[in-house]
PDB file of N, CA, C and O in Angstrom:
ATOM      1  N   MET A   1       0.794  -1.273  -0.006  1.00 44.00           N
ATOM      2  CA  MET A   1       0.174   0.060  -0.054  1.00 44.00           C
ATOM      3  C   MET A   1       0.754   1.194  -0.101  1.00 44.00           C
ATOM      4  O   MET A   1       0.646   2.176  -0.324  1.00 44.00           O
ATOM      5  N   SER A   2       2.317   1.367   0.410  1.00 49.00           N
ATOM      6  CA  SER A   2       2.906   2.190   0.368  1.00 49.00           C
ATOM      7  C   SER A   2       3.410   2.562  -0.784  1.00 49.00           C
ATOM      8  O   SER A   2       3.927   3.545  -1.333  1.00 49.00           O
ATOM      9  N   ASP A   3       3.029   1.960  -1.894  1.00 50.00           N
ATOM     10  CA  ASP A   3       3.276   2.494  -3.237  1.00 50.00           C
ATOM     11  C   ASP A   3       2.281   3.079  -3.880  1.00 50.00           C
ATOM     12  O   ASP A   3       2.791   3.772  -5.109  1.00 50.00           O
ATOM     13  N   SER A   4       1.421   3.549  -3.326  1.00 52.00           N
ATOM     14  CA  SER A   4       0.327   4.263  -3.504  1.00 52.00           C
ATOM     15  C   SER A   4       0.964   5.948  -3.900  1.00 52.00           C
ATOM     16  O   SER A   4       1.796   6.349  -2.923  1.00 52.00           O
ATOM     17  N   PRO A   5       0.692   6.833  -5.005  1.00 54.00           N
ATOM     18  CA  PRO A   5       1.226   8.208  -5.091  1.00 54.00           C
ATOM     19  C   PRO A   5       0.735   9.156  -4.132  1.00 54.00           C
ATOM     20  O   PRO A   5       1.368   9.866  -3.669  1.00 54.00           O
ATOM     21  N   SER A   6      -0.367   8.851  -3.386  1.00 53.00           N
ATOM     22  CA  SER A   6      -0.858   9.688  -2.070  1.00 53.00           C
ATOM     23  C   SER A   6      -0.474   9.402  -0.903  1.00 53.00           C
ATOM     24  O   SER A   6      -0.497  10.160  -0.161  1.00 53.00           O
ATOM     25  N   SER A   7       0.548   8.245  -0.918  1.00 55.00           N
ATOM     26  CA  SER A   7       1.071   7.980   0.445  1.00 55.00           C
ATOM     27  C   SER A   7       2.290   9.036   0.696  1.00 55.00           C
ATOM     28  O   SER A   7       3.035   9.352  -0.025  1.00 55.00           O
ATOM     29  N   VAL A   8       2.497   9.318   2.300  1.00 53.00           N
ATOM     30  CA  VAL A   8       3.510  10.138   2.618  1.00 53.00           C
ATOM     31  C   VAL A   8       4.998   9.187   2.651  1.00 53.00           C
ATOM     32  O   VAL A   8       4.794   8.243   3.405  1.00 53.00           O
ATOM     33  N   THR A   9       5.851   9.666   2.134  1.00 53.00           N
ATOM     34  CA  THR A   9       7.025   8.609   2.127  1.00 53.00           C
ATOM     35  C   THR A   9       8.138   9.177   2.775  1.00 53.00           C
ATOM     36  O   THR A   9       8.137  10.480   3.091  1.00 53.00           O
ATOM     37  N   THR A  10       9.146   8.490   3.441  1.00 55.00           N
ATOM     38  CA  THR A  10      10.012   8.756   4.520  1.00 55.00           C
ATOM     39  C   THR A  10      11.244   8.427   3.627  1.00 55.00           C
ATOM     40  O   THR A  10      11.448   7.821   2.623  1.00 55.00           O
ATOM     41  N   GLY A  11      12.461   9.092   4.138  1.00 57.00           N
ATOM     42  CA  GLY A  11      13.640   8.621   3.747  1.00 57.00           C
ATOM     43  C   GLY A  11      14.319   9.934   2.957  1.00 57.00           C
ATOM     44  O   GLY A  11      14.276  11.034   3.267  1.00 57.00           O
ATOM     45  N   THR A  12      15.042   9.910   1.871  1.00 57.00           N
ATOM     46  CA  THR A  12      15.542  10.641   0.988  1.00 57.00           C
ATOM     47  C   THR A  12      14.757  11.530   0.072  1.00 57.00           C
ATOM     48  O   THR A  12      15.501  12.460  -0.533  1.00 57.00           O
ATOM     49  N   SER A  13      13.654  11.347   0.157  1.00 72.00           N
ATOM     50  CA  SER A  13      12.590  12.043  -0.667  1.00 72.00           C
ATOM     51  C   SER A  13      12.313  13.361  -0.332  1.00 72.00           C
ATOM     52  O   SER A  13      12.858  13.987   0.774  1.00 72.00           O
ATOM     53  N   ASN A  14      12.142  14.456  -1.233  1.00 90.00           N
ATOM     54  CA  ASN A  14      12.073  15.662  -0.861  1.00 90.00           C
ATOM     55  C   ASN A  14      10.975  15.933   0.224  1.00 90.00           C
ATOM     56  O   ASN A  14       9.670  15.635   0.074  1.00 90.00           O
ATOM     57  N   PRO A  15      11.166  16.861   1.484  1.00 90.00           N
ATOM     58  CA  PRO A  15      10.149  16.912   2.442  1.00 90.00           C
ATOM     59  C   PRO A  15       9.062  17.917   1.950  1.00 90.00           C
ATOM     60  O   PRO A  15       7.949  17.811   2.476  1.00 90.00           O
ATOM     61  N   GLU A  16       9.446  18.784   1.358  1.00 92.00           N
ATOM     62  CA  GLU A  16       8.336  19.800   0.537  1.00 92.00           C
ATOM     63  C   GLU A  16       7.298  18.728   0.000  1.00 92.00           C
ATOM     64  O   GLU A  16       6.090  19.160  -0.028  1.00 92.00           O
ATOM     65  N   GLN A  17       7.838  17.830  -0.848  1.00 93.00           N
ATOM     66  CA  GLN A  17       7.012  17.401  -1.666  1.00 93.00           C
ATOM     67  C   GLN A  17       6.062  16.654  -0.646  1.00 93.00           C
ATOM     68  O   GLN A  17       4.671  16.181  -1.008  1.00 93.00           O
ATOM     69  N   ASN A  18       6.511  15.691   0.381  1.00 95.00           N
ATOM     70  CA  ASN A  18       6.020  14.898   1.289  1.00 95.00           C
ATOM     71  C   ASN A  18       4.780  15.610   2.069  1.00 95.00           C
ATOM     72  O   ASN A  18       3.603  15.323   2.227  1.00 95.00           O
ATOM     73  N   LEU A  19       5.248  17.098   2.344  1.00 95.00           N
ATOM     74  CA  LEU A  19       4.094  17.931   2.899  1.00 95.00           C
ATOM     75  C   LEU A  19       2.953  18.362   1.753  1.00 95.00           C
ATOM     76  O   LEU A  19       1.920  18.341   2.422  1.00 95.00           O
ATOM     77  N   ASP A  20       3.485  18.332   0.654  1.00 95.00           N
ATOM     78  CA  ASP A  20       2.423  18.678  -0.553  1.00 95.00           C
ATOM     79  C   ASP A  20       1.606  17.540  -0.423  1.00 95.00           C
ATOM     80  O   ASP A  20       0.389  17.655  -0.542  1.00 95.00           O
ATOM     81  N   LYS A  21       1.936  16.380  -0.379  1.00 96.00           N
ATOM     82  CA  LYS A  21       1.047  15.247  -0.579  1.00 96.00           C
ATOM     83  C   LYS A  21       0.219  15.090   0.918  1.00 96.00           C
ATOM     84  O   LYS A  21      -1.007  14.598   0.747  1.00 96.00           O
ATOM     85  N   LEU A  22       1.097  15.502   1.795  1.00 97.00           N
ATOM     86  CA  LEU A  22       0.088  15.451   3.205  1.00 97.00           C
ATOM     87  C   LEU A  22      -1.051  16.403   3.285  1.00 97.00           C
ATOM     88  O   LEU A  22      -2.238  15.900   3.556  1.00 97.00           O
ATOM     89  N   ILE A  23      -0.645  17.765   2.650  1.00 97.00           N
ATOM     90  CA  ILE A  23      -1.760  18.558   2.411  1.00 97.00           C
ATOM     91  C   ILE A  23      -2.930  18.108   1.761  1.00 97.00           C
ATOM     92  O   ILE A  23      -4.087  18.381   1.957  1.00 97.00           O
ATOM     93  N   ALA A  24      -2.673  17.662   0.613  1.00 97.00           N
ATOM     94  CA  ALA A  24      -3.629  17.307  -0.110  1.00 97.00           C
ATOM     95  C   ALA A  24      -4.530  16.138   0.270  1.00 97.00           C
ATOM     96  O   ALA A  24      -5.612  15.940  -0.017  1.00 97.00           O
ATOM     97  N   HIS A  25      -3.982  14.970   1.155  1.00 98.00           N
ATOM     98  CA  HIS A  25      -4.586  14.100   1.656  1.00 98.00           C
ATOM     99  C   HIS A  25      -5.526  14.694   2.560  1.00 98.00           C
ATOM    100  O   HIS A  25      -6.684  14.206   2.733  1.00 98.00           O
ATOM    101  N   GLN A  26      -5.000  15.583   3.522  1.00 98.00           N
ATOM    102  CA  GLN A  26      -5.960  16.322   4.419  1.00 98.00           C
ATOM    103  C   GLN A  26      -7.148  16.956   3.709  1.00 98.00           C
ATOM    104  O   GLN A  26      -8.133  16.917   4.419  1.00 98.00           O
ATOM    105  N   GLU A  27      -6.943  17.465   2.622  1.00 98.00           N
ATOM    106  CA  GLU A  27      -7.944  18.253   1.736  1.00 98.00           C
ATOM    107  C   GLU A  27      -8.868  17.296   1.246  1.00 98.00           C
ATOM    108  O   GLU A  27     -10.169  17.617   1.653  1.00 98.00           O
ATOM    109  N   LYS A  28      -8.412  16.273   0.908  1.00 98.00           N
ATOM    110  CA  LYS A  28      -9.325  15.220   0.425  1.00 98.00           C
ATOM    111  C   LYS A  28     -10.405  14.684   1.569  1.00 98.00           C
ATOM    112  O   LYS A  28     -11.188  14.357   1.416  1.00 98.00           O
ATOM    113  N   MET A  29      -9.476  14.179   2.586  1.00 98.00           N
ATOM    114  CA  MET A  29     -10.337  13.856   4.036  1.00 98.00           C
ATOM    115  C   MET A  29     -11.284  14.777   4.501  1.00 98.00           C
ATOM    116  O   MET A  29     -12.491  14.193   4.942  1.00 98.00           O
ATOM    117  N   PHE A  30     -10.791  15.875   4.417  1.00 98.00           N
ATOM    118  CA  PHE A  30     -11.868  17.189   4.890  1.00 98.00           C
ATOM    119  C   PHE A  30     -13.035  17.132   4.062  1.00 98.00           C
ATOM    120  O   PHE A  30     -14.040  17.527   4.473  1.00 98.00           O
ATOM    121  N   ASN A  31     -12.770  17.196   2.695  1.00 98.00           N
ATOM    122  CA  ASN A  31     -13.885  17.169   1.702  1.00 98.00           C
ATOM    123  C   ASN A  31     -14.619  15.967   1.891  1.00 98.00           C
ATOM    124  O   ASN A  31     -16.005  16.183   1.843  1.00 98.00           O
ATOM    125  N   LEU A  32     -14.027  14.740   2.251  1.00 98.00           N
ATOM    126  CA  LEU A  32     -15.068  13.809   2.424  1.00 98.00           C
ATOM    127  C   LEU A  32     -15.893  13.685   3.872  1.00 98.00           C
ATOM    128  O   LEU A  32     -17.057  13.440   3.705  1.00 98.00           O
ATOM    129  N   SER A  33     -15.393  14.329   4.702  1.00 98.00           N
ATOM    130  CA  SER A  33     -15.986  14.594   6.119  1.00 98.00           C
ATOM    131  C   SER A  33     -17.173  15.442   5.820  1.00 98.00           C
ATOM    132  O   SER A  33     -18.120  15.456   6.787  1.00 98.00           O
ATOM    133  N   MET A  34     -16.772  16.724   5.072  1.00 98.00           N
ATOM    134  CA  MET A  34     -17.828  17.675   4.869  1.00 98.00           C
ATOM    135  C   MET A  34     -19.279  16.773   4.071  1.00 98.00           C
ATOM    136  O   MET A  34     -19.889  17.189   4.314  1.00 98.00           O
ATOM    137  N   LYS A  35     -18.849  15.948   3.019  1.00 98.00           N
ATOM    138  CA  LYS A  35     -19.792  15.341   2.281  1.00 98.00           C
ATOM    139  C   LYS A  35     -20.763  14.637   3.298  1.00 98.00           C
ATOM    140  O   LYS A  35     -21.717  14.655   3.488  1.00 98.00           O
ATOM    141  N   ALA A  36     -20.166  13.771   4.194  1.00 98.00           N
ATOM    142  CA  ALA A  36     -20.884  12.764   5.246  1.00 98.00           C
ATOM    143  C   ALA A  36     -21.381  13.671   6.326  1.00 98.00           C
ATOM    144  O   ALA A  36     -22.598  13.304   6.325  1.00 98.00           O
ATOM    145  N   GLU A  37     -21.041  14.824   6.518  1.00 98.00           N
ATOM    146  CA  GLU A  37     -21.759  15.440   7.265  1.00 98.00           C
ATOM    147  C   GLU A  37     -23.176  16.370   6.638  1.00 98.00           C
ATOM    148  O   GLU A  37     -24.240  16.458   7.480  1.00 98.00           O
ATOM    149  N   LEU A  38     -22.956  16.786   5.659  1.00 98.00           N
ATOM    150  CA  LEU A  38     -24.064  17.232   4.689  1.00 98.00           C
ATOM    151  C   LEU A  38     -24.927  16.088   4.364  1.00 98.00           C
ATOM    152  O   LEU A  38     -26.307  16.208   4.246  1.00 98.00           O
ATOM    153  N   ALA A  39     -24.678  15.043   4.056  1.00 98.00           N
ATOM    154  CA  ALA A  39     -25.409  13.768   3.786  1.00 98.00           C
ATOM    155  C   ALA A  39     -26.269  13.621   5.220  1.00 98.00           C
ATOM    156  O   ALA A  39     -27.494  13.218   5.174  1.00 98.00           O
ATOM    157  N   LYS A  40     -25.559  13.554   6.336  1.00 98.00           N
ATOM    158  CA  LYS A  40     -26.154  13.111   7.684  1.00 98.00           C
ATOM    159  C   LYS A  40     -27.369  14.306   7.804  1.00 98.00           C
ATOM    160  O   LYS A  40     -28.312  13.856   8.332  1.00 98.00           O
ATOM    161  N   SER A  41     -26.800  15.654   7.607  1.00 98.00           N
ATOM    162  CA  SER A  41     -28.022  16.699   7.899  1.00 98.00           C
ATOM    163  C   SER A  41     -29.048  16.551   6.876  1.00 98.00           C
ATOM    164  O   SER A  41     -30.010  16.524   7.347  1.00 98.00           O
ATOM    165  N   SER A  42     -28.851  16.437   5.662  1.00 97.00           N
ATOM    166  CA  SER A  42     -29.861  15.914   4.947  1.00 97.00           C
ATOM    167  C   SER A  42     -30.984  14.899   5.049  1.00 97.00           C
ATOM    168  O   SER A  42     -31.838  14.955   5.092  1.00 97.00           O
ATOM    169  N   ASN A  43     -30.261  13.871   5.642  1.00 97.00           N
ATOM    170  CA  ASN A  43     -31.235  12.507   6.134  1.00 97.00           C
ATOM    171  C   ASN A  43     -31.840  12.973   7.535  1.00 97.00           C
ATOM    172  O   ASN A  43     -33.172  12.403   7.244  1.00 97.00           O
ATOM    173  N   ASP A  44     -31.480  13.765   8.156  1.00 97.00           N
ATOM    174  CA  ASP A  44     -31.928  14.308   9.249  1.00 97.00           C
ATOM    175  C   ASP A  44     -33.037  14.941   9.306  1.00 97.00           C
ATOM    176  O   ASP A  44     -34.166  14.813   9.620  1.00 97.00           O
ATOM    177  N   ILE A  45     -33.073  15.936   8.164  1.00 97.00           N
ATOM    178  CA  ILE A  45     -34.070  16.798   7.740  1.00 97.00           C
ATOM    179  C   ILE A  45     -35.270  15.919   7.148  1.00 97.00           C
ATOM    180  O   ILE A  45     -36.488  16.027   7.387  1.00 97.00           O
ATOM    181  N   ASN A  46     -35.060  15.047   6.098  1.00 97.00           N
ATOM    182  CA  ASN A  46     -35.730  14.124   5.585  1.00 97.00           C
ATOM    183  C   ASN A  46     -36.747  13.468   6.425  1.00 97.00           C
ATOM    184  O   ASN A  46     -37.776  13.061   6.323  1.00 97.00           O
ATOM    185  N   MET A  47     -35.740  12.836   7.298  1.00 97.00           N
ATOM    186  CA  MET A  47     -36.524  11.688   8.647  1.00 97.00           C
ATOM    187  C   MET A  47     -37.442  12.819   9.477  1.00 97.00           C
ATOM    188  O   MET A  47     -38.847  12.265   9.704  1.00 97.00           O
ATOM    189  N   SER A  48     -37.278  14.106   9.836  1.00 97.00           N
ATOM    190  CA  SER A  48     -37.891  15.013  10.426  1.00 97.00           C
ATOM    191  C   SER A  48     -39.226  15.247   9.696  1.00 97.00           C
ATOM    192  O   SER A  48     -40.406  15.046  10.251  1.00 97.00           O
ATOM    193  N   LEU A  49     -39.232  15.588   8.381  1.00 96.00           N
ATOM    194  CA  LEU A  49     -40.286  15.788   7.562  1.00 96.00           C
ATOM    195  C   LEU A  49     -41.149  14.760   7.455  1.00 96.00           C
ATOM    196  O   LEU A  49     -42.317  15.048   7.294  1.00 96.00           O
ATOM    197  N   SER A  50     -40.423  13.246   7.245  1.00 96.00           N
ATOM    198  CA  SER A  50     -41.508  12.311   6.979  1.00 96.00           C
ATOM    199  C   SER A  50     -42.308  12.079   8.227  1.00 96.00           C
ATOM    200  O   SER A  50     -43.508  11.754   8.503  1.00 96.00           O
ATOM    201  N   ARG A  51     -41.781  12.321   9.397  1.00 95.00           N
ATOM    202  CA  ARG A  51     -42.218  12.186  10.760  1.00 95.00           C
ATOM    203  C   ARG A  51     -43.548  12.980  10.735  1.00 95.00           C
ATOM    204  O   ARG A  51     -44.622  12.691  11.192  1.00 95.00           O
ATOM    205  N   LYS A  52     -43.127  14.274  10.672  1.00 94.00           N
ATOM    206  CA  LYS A  52     -44.320  15.463  10.676  1.00 94.00           C
ATOM    207  C   LYS A  52     -45.491  15.131   9.541  1.00 94.00           C
ATOM    208  O   LYS A  52     -46.644  15.318   9.886  1.00 94.00           O
ATOM    209  N   ILE A  53     -45.217  14.353   8.624  1.00 94.00           N
ATOM    210  CA  ILE A  53     -46.189  14.156   7.547  1.00 94.00           C
ATOM    211  C   ILE A  53     -47.035  12.873   7.867  1.00 94.00           C
ATOM    212  O   ILE A  53     -48.206  12.856   7.820  1.00 94.00           O
ATOM    213  N   GLY A  54     -46.182  12.111   8.222  1.00 93.00           N
ATOM    214  CA  GLY A  54     -47.072  10.987   8.996  1.00 93.00           C
ATOM    215  C   GLY A  54     -47.827  11.163  10.236  1.00 93.00           C
ATOM    216  O   GLY A  54     -48.834  10.538  10.162  1.00 93.00           O
ATOM    217  N   ASP A  55     -47.390  12.170  11.202  1.00 92.00           N
ATOM    218  CA  ASP A  55     -48.240  12.711  12.108  1.00 92.00           C
ATOM    219  C   ASP A  55     -49.505  13.364  11.631  1.00 92.00           C
ATOM    220  O   ASP A  55     -50.624  13.235  12.081  1.00 92.00           O
ATOM    221  N   SER A  56     -49.267  14.321  10.644  1.00 90.00           N
ATOM    222  CA  SER A  56     -50.309  14.980   9.983  1.00 90.00           C
ATOM    223  C   SER A  56     -51.224  14.050   9.393  1.00 90.00           C
ATOM    224  O   SER A  56     -52.726  14.220   9.554  1.00 90.00           O
ATOM    225  N   ALA A  57     -50.905  13.025   8.848  1.00 88.00           N
ATOM    226  CA  ALA A  57     -51.603  11.914   7.974  1.00 88.00           C
ATOM    227  C   ALA A  57     -52.604  11.100   9.154  1.00 88.00           C
ATOM    228  O   ALA A  57     -53.701  10.847   8.776  1.00 88.00           O
ATOM    229  N   GLN A  58     -52.096  10.872  10.352  1.00 88.00           N
ATOM    230  CA  GLN A  58     -52.761  10.155  11.336  1.00 88.00           C
ATOM    231  C   GLN A  58     -53.653  11.010  11.994  1.00 88.00           C
ATOM    232  O   GLN A  58     -54.695  10.665  12.623  1.00 88.00           O
ATOM    233  N   LYS A  59     -53.541  12.188  11.941  1.00 85.00           N
ATOM    234  CA  LYS A  59     -54.704  13.300  12.691  1.00 85.00           C
ATOM    235  C   LYS A  59     -55.675  13.265  11.733  1.00 85.00           C
ATOM    236  O   LYS A  59     -56.694  13.938  12.119  1.00 85.00           O
ATOM    237  N   ALA A  60     -55.527  13.516  10.537  1.00 75.00           N
ATOM    238  CA  ALA A  60     -56.563  13.549   9.312  1.00 75.00           C
ATOM    239  C   ALA A  60     -57.687  12.437   9.232  1.00 75.00           C
ATOM    240  O   ALA A  60     -57.611  11.252   9.725  1.00 75.00           O
TER     241      ALA A  60
END
């Protein structure tokens, strides 16, 4: 798995290149976590709306 281009390597490679790779990886992880949070929030809103619609239907 250390052969992947996105992994941070150690040893004689350029430290700035490793830092760039680390920053790119962190940005990717942040974007993924934001997408997950947005999906969770959207799901919570949909579930709440469904519950309200269900309650209204029972009252009718």
